[in-house]
GROMACS .gro file of C-alpha atoms in nm:
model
  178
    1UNK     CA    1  10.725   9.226   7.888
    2UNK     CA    2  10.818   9.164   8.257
    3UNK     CA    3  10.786   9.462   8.469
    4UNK     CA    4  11.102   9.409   8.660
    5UNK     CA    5  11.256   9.372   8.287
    6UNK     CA    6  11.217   9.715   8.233
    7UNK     CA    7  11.295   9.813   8.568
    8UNK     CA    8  11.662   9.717   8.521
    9UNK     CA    9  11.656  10.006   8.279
   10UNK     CA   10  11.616  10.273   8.579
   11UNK     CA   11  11.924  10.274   8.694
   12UNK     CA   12  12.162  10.358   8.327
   13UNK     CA   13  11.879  10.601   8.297
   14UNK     CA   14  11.943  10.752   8.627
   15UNK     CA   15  12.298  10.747   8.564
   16UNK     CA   16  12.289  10.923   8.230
   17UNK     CA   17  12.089  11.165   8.324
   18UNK     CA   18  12.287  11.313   8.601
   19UNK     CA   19  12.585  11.307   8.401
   20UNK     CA   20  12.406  11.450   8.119
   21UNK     CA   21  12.306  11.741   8.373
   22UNK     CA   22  12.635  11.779   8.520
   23UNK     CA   23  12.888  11.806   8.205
   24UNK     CA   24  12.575  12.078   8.118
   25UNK     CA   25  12.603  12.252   8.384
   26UNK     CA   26  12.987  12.293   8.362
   27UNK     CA   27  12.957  12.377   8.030
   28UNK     CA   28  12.685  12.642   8.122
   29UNK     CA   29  12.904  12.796   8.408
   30UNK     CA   30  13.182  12.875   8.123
   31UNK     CA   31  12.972  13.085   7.954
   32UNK     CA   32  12.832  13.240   8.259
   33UNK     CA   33  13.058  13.255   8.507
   34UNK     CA   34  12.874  13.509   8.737
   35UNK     CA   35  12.571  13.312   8.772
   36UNK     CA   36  12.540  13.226   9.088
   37UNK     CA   37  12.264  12.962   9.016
   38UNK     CA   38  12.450  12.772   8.794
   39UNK     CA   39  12.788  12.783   9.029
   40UNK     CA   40  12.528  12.628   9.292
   41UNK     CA   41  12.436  12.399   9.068
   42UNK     CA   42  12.818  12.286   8.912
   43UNK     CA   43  12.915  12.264   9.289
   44UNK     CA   44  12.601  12.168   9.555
   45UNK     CA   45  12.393  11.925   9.308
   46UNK     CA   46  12.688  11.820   9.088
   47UNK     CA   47  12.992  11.862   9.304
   48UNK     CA   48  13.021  11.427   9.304
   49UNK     CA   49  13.094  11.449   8.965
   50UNK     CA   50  13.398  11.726   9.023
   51UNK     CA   51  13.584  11.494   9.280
   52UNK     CA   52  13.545  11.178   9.027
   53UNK     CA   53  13.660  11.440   8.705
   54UNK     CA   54  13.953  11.561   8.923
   55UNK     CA   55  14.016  11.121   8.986
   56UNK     CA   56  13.981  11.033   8.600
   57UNK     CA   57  14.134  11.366   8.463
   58UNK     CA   58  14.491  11.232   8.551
   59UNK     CA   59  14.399  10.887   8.343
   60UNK     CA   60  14.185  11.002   8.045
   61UNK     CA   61  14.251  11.413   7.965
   62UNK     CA   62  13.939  11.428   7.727
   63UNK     CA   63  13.682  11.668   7.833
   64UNK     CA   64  13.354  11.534   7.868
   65UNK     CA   65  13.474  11.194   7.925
   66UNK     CA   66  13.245  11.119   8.207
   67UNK     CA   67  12.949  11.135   7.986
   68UNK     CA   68  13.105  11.057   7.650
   69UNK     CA   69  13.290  10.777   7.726
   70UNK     CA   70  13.109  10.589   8.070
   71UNK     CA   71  12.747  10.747   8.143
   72UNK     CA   72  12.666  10.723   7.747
   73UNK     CA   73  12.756  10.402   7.640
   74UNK     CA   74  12.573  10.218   7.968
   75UNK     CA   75  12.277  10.451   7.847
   76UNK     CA   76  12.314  10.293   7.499
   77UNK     CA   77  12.355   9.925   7.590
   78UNK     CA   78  12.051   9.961   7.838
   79UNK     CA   79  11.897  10.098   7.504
   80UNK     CA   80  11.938   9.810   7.291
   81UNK     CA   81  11.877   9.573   7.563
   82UNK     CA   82  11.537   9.719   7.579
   83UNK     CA   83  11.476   9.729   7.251
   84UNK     CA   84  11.643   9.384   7.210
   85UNK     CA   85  11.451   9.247   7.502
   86UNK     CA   86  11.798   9.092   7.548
   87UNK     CA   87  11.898   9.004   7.914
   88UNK     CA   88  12.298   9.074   7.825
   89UNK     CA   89  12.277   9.389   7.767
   90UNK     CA   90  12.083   9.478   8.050
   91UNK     CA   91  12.297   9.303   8.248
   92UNK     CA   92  12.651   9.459   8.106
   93UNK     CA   93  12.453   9.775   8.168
   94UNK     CA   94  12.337   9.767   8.523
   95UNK     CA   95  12.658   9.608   8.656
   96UNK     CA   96  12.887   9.876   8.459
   97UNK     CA   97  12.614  10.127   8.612
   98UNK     CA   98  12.637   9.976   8.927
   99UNK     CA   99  13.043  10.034   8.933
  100UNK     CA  100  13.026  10.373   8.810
  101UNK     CA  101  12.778  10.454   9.082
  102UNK     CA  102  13.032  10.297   9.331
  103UNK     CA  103  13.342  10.486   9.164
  104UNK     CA  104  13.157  10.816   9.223
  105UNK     CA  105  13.112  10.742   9.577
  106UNK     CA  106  13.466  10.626   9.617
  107UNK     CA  107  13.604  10.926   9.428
  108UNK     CA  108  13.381  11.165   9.703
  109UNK     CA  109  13.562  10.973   9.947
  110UNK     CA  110  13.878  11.005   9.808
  111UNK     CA  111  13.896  11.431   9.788
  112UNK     CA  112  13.842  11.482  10.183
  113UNK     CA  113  14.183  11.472  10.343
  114UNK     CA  114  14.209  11.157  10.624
  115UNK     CA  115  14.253  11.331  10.958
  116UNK     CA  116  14.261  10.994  11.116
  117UNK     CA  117  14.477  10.678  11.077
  118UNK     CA  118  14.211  10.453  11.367
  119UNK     CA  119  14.026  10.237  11.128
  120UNK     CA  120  13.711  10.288  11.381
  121UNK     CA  121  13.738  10.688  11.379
  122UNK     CA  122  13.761  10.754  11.096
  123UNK     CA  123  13.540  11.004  10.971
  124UNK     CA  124  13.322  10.932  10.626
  125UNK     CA  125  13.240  11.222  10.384
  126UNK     CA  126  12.914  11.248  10.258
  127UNK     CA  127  12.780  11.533  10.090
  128UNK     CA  128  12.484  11.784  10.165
  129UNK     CA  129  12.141  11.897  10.065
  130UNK     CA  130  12.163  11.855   9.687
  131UNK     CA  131  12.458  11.678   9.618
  132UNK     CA  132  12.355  11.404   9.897
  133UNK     CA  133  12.006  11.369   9.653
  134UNK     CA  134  12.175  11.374   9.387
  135UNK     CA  135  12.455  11.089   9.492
  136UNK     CA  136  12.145  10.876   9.673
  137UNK     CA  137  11.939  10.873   9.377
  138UNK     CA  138  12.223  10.766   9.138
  139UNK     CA  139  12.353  10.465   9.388
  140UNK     CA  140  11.974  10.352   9.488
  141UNK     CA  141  11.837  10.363   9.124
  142UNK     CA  142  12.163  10.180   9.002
  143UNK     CA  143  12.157   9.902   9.287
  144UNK     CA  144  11.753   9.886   9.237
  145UNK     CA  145  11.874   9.781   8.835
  146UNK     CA  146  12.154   9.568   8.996
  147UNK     CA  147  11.902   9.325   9.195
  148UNK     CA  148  11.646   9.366   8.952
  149UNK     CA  149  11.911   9.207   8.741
  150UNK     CA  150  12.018   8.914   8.957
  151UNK     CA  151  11.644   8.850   9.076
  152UNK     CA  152  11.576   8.751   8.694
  153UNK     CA  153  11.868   8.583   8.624
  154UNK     CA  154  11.829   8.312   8.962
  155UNK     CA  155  11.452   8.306   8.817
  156UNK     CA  156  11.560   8.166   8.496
  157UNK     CA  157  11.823   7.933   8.704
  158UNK     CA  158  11.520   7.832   8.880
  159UNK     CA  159  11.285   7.736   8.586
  160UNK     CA  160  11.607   7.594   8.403
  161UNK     CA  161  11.687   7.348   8.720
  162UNK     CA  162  11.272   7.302   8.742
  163UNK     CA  163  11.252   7.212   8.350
  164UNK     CA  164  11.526   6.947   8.412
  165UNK     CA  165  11.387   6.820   8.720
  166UNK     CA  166  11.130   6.729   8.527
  167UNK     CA  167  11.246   6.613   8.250
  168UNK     CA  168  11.473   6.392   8.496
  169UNK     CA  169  11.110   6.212   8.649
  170UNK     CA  170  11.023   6.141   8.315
  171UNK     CA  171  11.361   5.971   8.204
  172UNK     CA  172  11.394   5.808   8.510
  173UNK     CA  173  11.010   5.696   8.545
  174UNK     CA  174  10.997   5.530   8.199
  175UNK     CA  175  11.013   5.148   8.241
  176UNK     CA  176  11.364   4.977   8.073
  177UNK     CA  177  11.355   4.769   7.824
  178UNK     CA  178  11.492   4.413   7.832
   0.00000   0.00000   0.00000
């Protein structure tokens, strides 16, 4: 199997598992509230996926919905695609990865308060230490899947147009009948 096959699979993995770690570590902080670890944890590493809860809670009300119903499913498609060695799957996957990725840096956008209305002064949030890791690792590994993903589809384009180029020389080479 192609390298850059599995490669596409990096970025739902990525994906999954920081949700995965972050609707744990929530869950861990309500049954120890006084850790201060885990409150560094919820809110320095995983603080991204607070802003885009406190965005999707006033859609979908269902606890655990970031992993349950977005993070999990990519993670399963990628899955069969893999397992499949299906390029649709792994393409649903890494462009619904891809989104989410975007969405979560959106929604960090969205929770710091616009002191400006100058288009060019704007000032752009971006988080720190952890939660900047954290975010960077999610967006790279998903657009790493996302041009893994186009790079092998315009491949196939290209032997497609190649194999009827050829075929073409050969039709149009044969002498005609008359």
């Amino acid at each position: 199997m192609n390298r850059l096959f599995k490669l596409q699979f990096l970025g739902p993995l990525a994906l999954f598992v920081a949700t995965l770690g972050a609707e744990l570590a929530a869950r861990a902080l309500q049954y120890a509230p006084s850790s201060e670890l885990l409150w560094f944890i919820n809110l320095r590493m995983f603080g991204i996926f607070q802003r885009s809860y406190a965005l999707l809670s006033d859609v979908v009300a269902y606890d655990g919905f970031q992993l349950f119903g977005i993070a999990l499913p990519i993670f399963a498609l990628a899955c069969v695609g893999l397992v499949a060695r299906s390029r649709l799957p792994f393409t649903v996957a890494t462009h619904l990865s891809a989104a989410y990725a975007g969405f979560l840096i959106l929604s960090w956008q969205a929770g710091v308060p616009d002191l400006s209305q100058q288009a060019s002064l704007v000032p752009v949030a971006v988080p720190s230490g952890a939660g900047l890791y954290v975010m960077a690792t999610i967006f790279g590994t998903c657009f790493v899947s996302f041009v893994v993903t186009h790079l092998l589809y315009l491949s196939a384009v290209r032997a497609e147009l190649g194999a009827l180029a050829g075929w073409l020389r050969i039709v149009l080479s044969r002498p005609t009948a008359a």
